[in-house]
Amino acid sequence: LPDTTFPADRVEHMQQVSKDLILEVEIQKNKMVKYLGKLVIYLEDLKQLEARLTILESSPDDYIKLDFEMLRIELREFEALVSQLKDSLNSSSPLFNSLYIEIHNMTLLVNQLETYDKSNLEVIRHQFAKLQMKLEECQKDQDIIKPDIGNCNHTGILSFSNPLVVQFNGHLSSSYVYGGWGKDSKPIRGYENLHFYGAYTSPGGVYDFYFYTNYENLLLRKNFKRITLPNEWVGVGNNYIVHSNSIYYQHNSPFSMTKFNLTSSKYDYRVISDASASFSYAYSGSQNLDFAADETGLWVIYASDENKGKIVIAKIDEKSFGIENTWHTGVYKQSAGNAFMVCGVMYATRTVDINTEEIFYAYDTKTKQERNLSIQFKKFQESYSNLDYNPSDQKLYMYNNGYYVSYNVKFNKE
């Protein structure tokens, strides 16, 4: 990628200069009563300009949409005001000269920021998307993992590829460490490549989702549809999935599994009588109901008081949105970092060290047999809040401390 980076430090300097300008003009107001009305108006305009410049640092996406010509016009007007005040007082004070120079420098910087946008940000994002897809193809060839979509003609997971770090989260912020991303695990016709992302600064609330028509748009953070849940349907836990064009997530009022249909925009919920809100995974709080999908259907993983805090696996009837069957495992939910389903088998994970995770336990719902395992795989960051297998491409999707990460899964064919 080009070495040229976005000049955040210079933007910060511009903001500080803007604040200084406001302060200095405030001091001069007492000497210029006849221009008080104009000063009030222009000071407000300058504050708005400062707020808009703050966007440059906080969100490059909004930065692209800024009207740079309007910024230049407002700066010219402010420059004219300073010149007018200077002439009216017939003064050559160094203060006026300093104000004039600083405004001129801000104008030059706005022009340069626009150049950065046109020459770098948009082009780099397209180049990055192409490089990312090439990298995935190279990794597939290197790992020699040939997906057999929809089939379960294997004896279980053998290994994982190295983690593919897709990119930083869609908010471009290190604060959004809780969330999830991935692909619809049972896409409907016309939405075969639907990808999603949602992230938050705490595990307490799940309310915002971003949907992209394909993987490339996810990488470019463009052409997305934003879904914001109303207050009465806000979820928790970040263990949601998108399955058959519906979001499945945990809702706490009442404590239940909830479904939002993206096609009809209708909500539905079911209370699971034996599910407990007291047991979460080791890495994140409020993850009491964990939704999963595999080749056999839709699942929810939780713990119950009856099972003494150990994991219960429940199969969801997609038509009635009820519990079809349950299996009681022998692993404590709080000892696991997360869990997911593959071909009717639940796999539970835990940490080995800051760079390594392992599958340490498996429960087969067909045979009702449990096994202790040690299938290790690398992590990009130490902790994560969402881990799900997707049967539509046989990949494992992880939201790893603010990063989109995925793994190719290799199965044991013996």
XYZ file of C-alpha atoms in Angstrom:
414
model
C 0.000 0.000 0.000
C 1.180 3.615 -0.475
C 3.259 5.045 2.356
C 1.194 8.232 2.468
C -1.077 8.121 5.515
C -3.908 10.329 6.668
C -2.426 13.338 8.559
C -4.338 12.945 11.827
C -1.695 14.930 13.729
C -2.142 17.896 11.422
C -5.894 17.715 11.786
C -5.445 17.810 15.553
C -3.218 20.867 15.147
C -5.875 22.507 12.977
C -8.472 21.928 15.691
C -6.237 23.511 18.308
C -5.584 26.501 16.043
C -9.321 26.880 15.519
C -9.891 26.949 19.273
C -7.160 29.570 19.677
C -8.772 31.699 16.970
C -12.088 31.660 18.779
C -10.452 32.687 22.049
C -8.505 35.558 20.498
C -11.509 36.949 18.634
C -13.528 36.819 21.877
C -10.931 39.088 23.510
C -11.184 41.599 20.671
C -14.991 41.748 20.801
C -14.962 44.202 23.710
C -13.065 46.722 21.560
C -15.350 46.350 18.574
C -18.921 46.901 19.704
C -20.153 47.882 16.253
C -19.110 44.465 14.917
C -20.499 42.444 17.808
C -23.420 41.053 15.812
C -21.196 39.852 13.007
C -18.703 38.334 15.428
C -21.394 36.248 17.137
C -22.510 34.869 13.789
C -19.014 34.067 12.579
C -17.922 32.549 15.869
C -20.843 30.140 15.643
C -19.851 29.328 12.080
C -16.303 28.672 13.189
C -17.488 26.331 15.933
C -19.469 24.404 13.353
C -16.387 24.285 11.164
C -14.380 22.882 14.058
C -16.987 20.184 14.617
C -16.885 19.234 10.963
C -13.107 19.083 11.017
C -13.332 16.726 13.995
C -14.995 14.267 11.629
C -11.755 14.109 9.666
C -10.090 12.426 12.611
C -12.989 10.306 13.829
C -14.434 8.924 10.597
C -12.680 8.804 7.222
C -15.947 7.622 5.665
C -17.686 10.887 6.574
C -14.558 12.741 5.574
C -15.023 11.663 1.964
C -18.500 13.170 1.981
C -17.418 16.589 3.303
C -18.084 19.541 1.039
C -14.579 20.977 0.840
C -15.718 23.949 -1.214
C -18.064 25.029 1.588
C -15.191 24.824 4.057
C -13.104 27.084 1.856
C -15.956 29.598 1.488
C -16.465 29.801 5.246
C -12.756 30.312 5.814
C -12.699 33.112 3.225
C -15.621 34.799 4.994
C -13.873 34.561 8.322
C -10.711 35.922 6.736
C -12.695 38.862 5.341
C -14.126 39.605 8.798
C -10.673 39.773 10.345
C -9.496 42.081 7.570
C -12.530 44.312 8.084
C -11.912 44.552 11.828
C -8.270 45.338 11.200
C -9.126 48.190 8.773
C -11.842 49.640 10.998
C -9.429 50.023 13.882
C -6.671 51.202 11.601
C -4.439 48.821 13.467
C -1.424 46.794 12.453
C -1.436 44.738 15.637
C 0.554 41.477 15.488
C -2.614 39.782 16.729
C -4.463 40.536 13.479
C -1.504 39.454 11.399
C -1.356 36.213 13.350
C -5.084 35.586 12.873
C -4.797 36.235 9.157
C -1.840 33.852 8.771
C -3.500 31.069 10.750
C -6.703 31.270 8.690
C -4.628 31.197 5.517
C -2.806 28.098 6.776
C -6.122 26.410 7.586
C -7.297 27.068 4.023
C -4.156 25.479 2.628
C -4.610 22.453 4.877
C -8.239 21.984 3.802
C -7.073 21.971 0.191
C -4.417 19.414 1.030
C -6.874 17.195 2.927
C -9.082 17.098 -0.147
C -6.061 15.999 -2.153
C -5.376 13.242 0.355
C -8.936 12.026 -0.087
C -8.888 11.921 -3.870
C -5.398 10.487 -4.240
C -5.311 8.080 -1.331
C -8.362 7.104 0.696
C -10.711 6.030 -2.075
C -7.988 4.460 -4.219
C -6.358 2.657 -1.309
C -9.651 1.090 -0.226
C -10.233 -0.381 -3.662
C -6.634 -1.610 -3.840
C -6.919 -3.100 -0.379
C -10.114 -4.994 -1.266
C -8.419 -6.514 -4.313
C -5.327 -7.448 -2.310
C -7.450 -8.980 0.445
C -9.299 -11.263 -1.986
C -6.026 -12.267 -3.650
C -4.582 -13.069 -0.236
C -7.525 -15.331 0.569
C -7.082 -17.193 -2.689
C -3.368 -17.656 -1.976
C -4.137 -18.959 1.504
C -6.662 -21.446 0.156
C -4.037 -22.786 -2.250
C -1.414 -22.953 0.492
C -3.638 -24.659 3.062
C -5.004 -27.074 0.450
C -8.416 -27.023 2.118
C -11.132 -28.012 -0.337
C -14.590 -27.244 1.088
C -17.289 -29.878 0.685
C -20.255 -27.579 1.266
C -23.328 -29.116 2.858
C -21.812 -32.536 3.530
C -20.866 -34.182 6.813
C -18.896 -37.127 5.423
C -16.095 -36.732 7.959
C -15.354 -37.630 11.577
C -14.916 -34.080 12.840
C -12.569 -31.117 12.779
C -8.920 -31.913 12.129
C -7.326 -28.449 12.034
C -7.687 -24.807 11.061
C -5.828 -22.573 8.655
C -3.824 -19.639 9.930
C -6.055 -16.706 10.870
C -6.956 -14.446 7.969
C -7.168 -10.928 9.385
C -9.662 -9.383 7.003
C -9.482 -5.824 8.349
C -10.234 -3.459 11.229
C -13.883 -2.965 12.207
C -16.287 -0.835 10.205
C -16.222 1.969 12.791
C -12.427 2.225 12.452
C -12.202 2.506 16.239
C -10.320 0.454 18.819
C -13.178 1.041 21.290
C -15.524 -1.351 19.448
C -14.139 -4.584 20.897
C -17.505 -6.331 21.336
C -19.429 -7.486 18.309
C -19.619 -9.922 15.451
C -19.306 -10.251 11.711
C -19.826 -12.887 9.072
C -22.101 -14.152 6.359
C -25.704 -15.334 6.318
C -25.443 -19.042 7.212
C -28.526 -19.959 5.155
C -28.833 -17.226 2.517
C -32.090 -16.777 0.672
C -32.366 -16.306 -3.078
C -31.042 -12.951 -4.219
C -28.961 -12.494 -1.062
C -26.440 -15.316 -1.496
C -23.485 -13.110 -0.520
C -25.092 -11.122 2.299
C -22.465 -10.127 4.887
C -23.051 -8.365 8.190
C -21.239 -6.520 10.953
C -22.207 -5.087 14.314
C -19.978 -3.839 17.127
C -20.228 -1.961 20.396
C -18.082 -0.511 23.161
C -19.575 -2.787 25.838
C -21.194 -6.244 25.977
C -24.367 -4.780 27.434
C -26.142 -3.640 24.271
C -26.819 -5.058 20.810
C -28.749 -2.594 18.669
C -26.889 -1.693 15.448
C -26.236 -3.910 12.405
C -24.687 -3.165 9.034
C -25.553 -5.356 6.035
C -23.510 -5.523 2.835
C -24.624 -7.090 -0.432
C -21.254 -8.797 -0.907
C -17.836 -9.334 0.604
C -16.140 -6.571 -1.390
C -18.579 -3.949 -0.110
C -17.828 -5.114 3.435
C -14.126 -4.496 2.807
C -14.803 -1.079 1.271
C -17.417 -0.182 3.919
C -19.847 1.027 1.241
C -23.356 0.288 -0.078
C -24.546 -0.947 3.303
C -27.946 -1.019 4.939
C -28.031 -0.035 8.592
C -30.574 -1.642 10.918
C -31.112 -0.053 14.333
C -33.232 -1.999 16.806
C -35.858 -0.001 18.742
C -35.395 0.333 22.504
C -37.941 -2.343 23.338
C -36.076 -4.891 21.172
C -32.454 -4.083 22.039
C -30.368 -7.219 22.631
C -27.288 -8.163 24.665
C -24.393 -10.582 24.525
C -22.942 -10.306 20.992
C -23.650 -13.983 20.291
C -26.025 -13.287 17.437
C -26.030 -14.792 13.955
C -27.776 -14.060 10.661
C -29.613 -17.110 9.344
C -32.094 -17.227 6.447
C -32.249 -13.412 6.305
C -33.109 -13.132 10.012
C -31.084 -11.963 13.012
C -31.157 -14.288 16.024
C -30.016 -12.701 19.272
C -30.496 -12.608 23.054
C -33.114 -10.282 24.547
C -33.409 -9.595 28.281
C -36.901 -8.096 28.671
C -38.044 -10.792 29.012
C -34.984 -13.066 28.996
C -35.536 -14.871 25.714
C -34.216 -15.760 22.283
C -35.347 -13.185 19.741
C -35.687 -13.160 15.974
C -35.834 -10.170 13.648
C -36.887 -10.966 10.089
C -35.080 -8.644 7.667
C -37.632 -9.289 4.925
C -40.818 -8.587 6.881
C -39.247 -6.348 9.593
C -41.149 -8.362 12.211
C -39.926 -9.367 15.661
C -40.618 -12.576 17.556
C -39.313 -14.101 20.780
C -39.452 -17.319 22.791
C -38.686 -17.834 26.469
C -36.533 -20.913 27.117
C -37.881 -22.257 30.401
C -34.681 -23.833 31.739
C -32.147 -21.283 30.405
C -30.299 -19.294 33.070
C -29.086 -15.703 32.831
C -26.348 -16.442 35.390
C -23.807 -18.198 33.173
C -21.766 -16.564 30.433
C -18.592 -17.418 28.526
C -15.185 -16.625 30.002
C -14.320 -13.794 27.595
C -17.432 -11.651 27.776
C -20.395 -11.005 30.023
C -24.098 -11.368 29.172
C -23.474 -14.189 26.669
C -26.156 -16.419 28.124
C -27.754 -17.494 24.845
C -25.340 -18.342 22.032
C -26.843 -18.942 18.584
C -25.179 -21.263 16.080
C -25.894 -22.770 12.670
C -24.488 -25.818 10.915
C -25.334 -28.288 8.150
C -28.201 -29.714 10.213
C -29.969 -26.490 11.155
C -30.219 -23.802 13.830
C -29.094 -24.107 17.474
C -28.954 -22.181 20.727
C -26.344 -22.948 23.407
C -26.913 -21.983 27.038
C -26.482 -23.215 30.630
C -29.108 -24.104 33.203
C -29.364 -24.293 36.969
C -30.763 -27.792 36.560
C -27.562 -28.810 34.755
C -25.493 -27.010 37.435
C -24.070 -24.389 35.103
C -23.065 -26.862 32.428
C -23.832 -26.265 28.769
C -27.174 -27.315 27.296
C -27.509 -27.667 23.529
C -30.956 -26.943 22.075
C -32.122 -27.508 18.497
C -34.415 -24.748 17.202
C -37.392 -25.541 14.998
C -37.089 -22.775 12.406
C -40.741 -22.861 11.367
C -42.307 -22.625 14.818
C -39.324 -20.852 16.421
C -39.513 -23.274 19.326
C -37.152 -25.758 20.977
C -37.190 -29.094 19.161
C -34.809 -31.071 21.389
C -32.128 -30.599 24.077
C -28.877 -32.303 25.118
C -27.093 -31.869 28.458
C -23.287 -31.749 28.252
C -20.624 -32.190 30.903
C -18.687 -28.942 30.359
C -19.152 -25.819 32.474
C -20.073 -22.858 30.322
C -17.941 -20.437 32.314
C -14.850 -22.549 31.584
C -15.278 -22.032 27.835
C -14.277 -18.992 25.817
C -16.974 -19.736 23.249
C -18.656 -22.609 21.400
C -20.016 -23.431 17.943
C -21.751 -26.258 16.072
C -20.543 -28.329 13.083
C -22.602 -31.231 11.708
C -24.502 -31.686 14.969
C -21.355 -31.605 17.115
C -20.712 -28.816 19.622
C -17.097 -27.672 19.979
C -16.046 -25.613 23.026
C -12.925 -23.441 23.064
C -10.603 -22.030 25.710
C -7.378 -20.052 25.832
C -3.925 -21.657 25.813
C -1.912 -18.412 25.798
C -2.329 -14.894 24.417
C -1.667 -16.124 20.867
C -3.281 -19.562 20.952
C -6.790 -20.932 21.360
C -7.861 -24.569 21.450
C -10.932 -26.730 21.071
C -10.850 -28.735 24.291
C -14.262 -30.388 24.313
C -16.792 -31.812 21.862
C -20.310 -33.217 22.266
C -22.014 -35.216 19.493
C -25.797 -34.783 19.569
C -26.278 -37.870 17.350
C -24.394 -40.328 19.549
C -24.670 -38.369 22.833
C -20.928 -38.944 23.263
C -18.517 -36.351 24.629
C -14.769 -36.098 23.999
C -11.821 -34.150 25.354
C -9.730 -32.651 22.554
C -6.756 -30.386 21.929
C -7.114 -28.789 18.494
C -5.112 -25.587 18.665
C -5.305 -22.549 16.375
C -3.688 -19.127 16.331
C -5.347 -15.865 17.347
C -4.579 -12.381 16.062
C -5.564 -10.765 19.392
C -5.902 -12.335 22.834
C -9.659 -12.069 23.402
C -12.728 -12.284 21.186
C -16.471 -11.866 21.652
C -17.996 -13.808 18.774
C -17.063 -17.147 17.189
C -19.292 -18.930 14.681
C -19.017 -21.639 12.057
C -20.759 -20.994 8.753
C -21.943 -24.072 6.818
C -22.413 -22.097 3.586
C -18.641 -21.743 3.103
C -17.246 -23.968 5.911
C -15.381 -21.083 7.534
C -15.001 -20.058 11.137
C -15.716 -16.363 11.735
C -14.230 -14.552 14.732
C -14.655 -10.984 15.950
C -11.222 -10.650 17.500
C -10.912 -7.560 19.696
C -12.159 -5.226 16.964
C -10.835 -7.138 13.933
C -12.594 -9.303 11.349
C -10.817 -12.683 11.401
C -11.708 -15.922 9.605
C -10.371 -19.489 9.367
C -10.719 -22.251 6.824
C -11.716 -25.523 8.494
C -10.087 -28.835 7.627
C -12.026 -32.012 8.450
C -10.847 -35.529 9.201
C -11.931 -37.712 6.271
C -10.633 -41.001 7.742
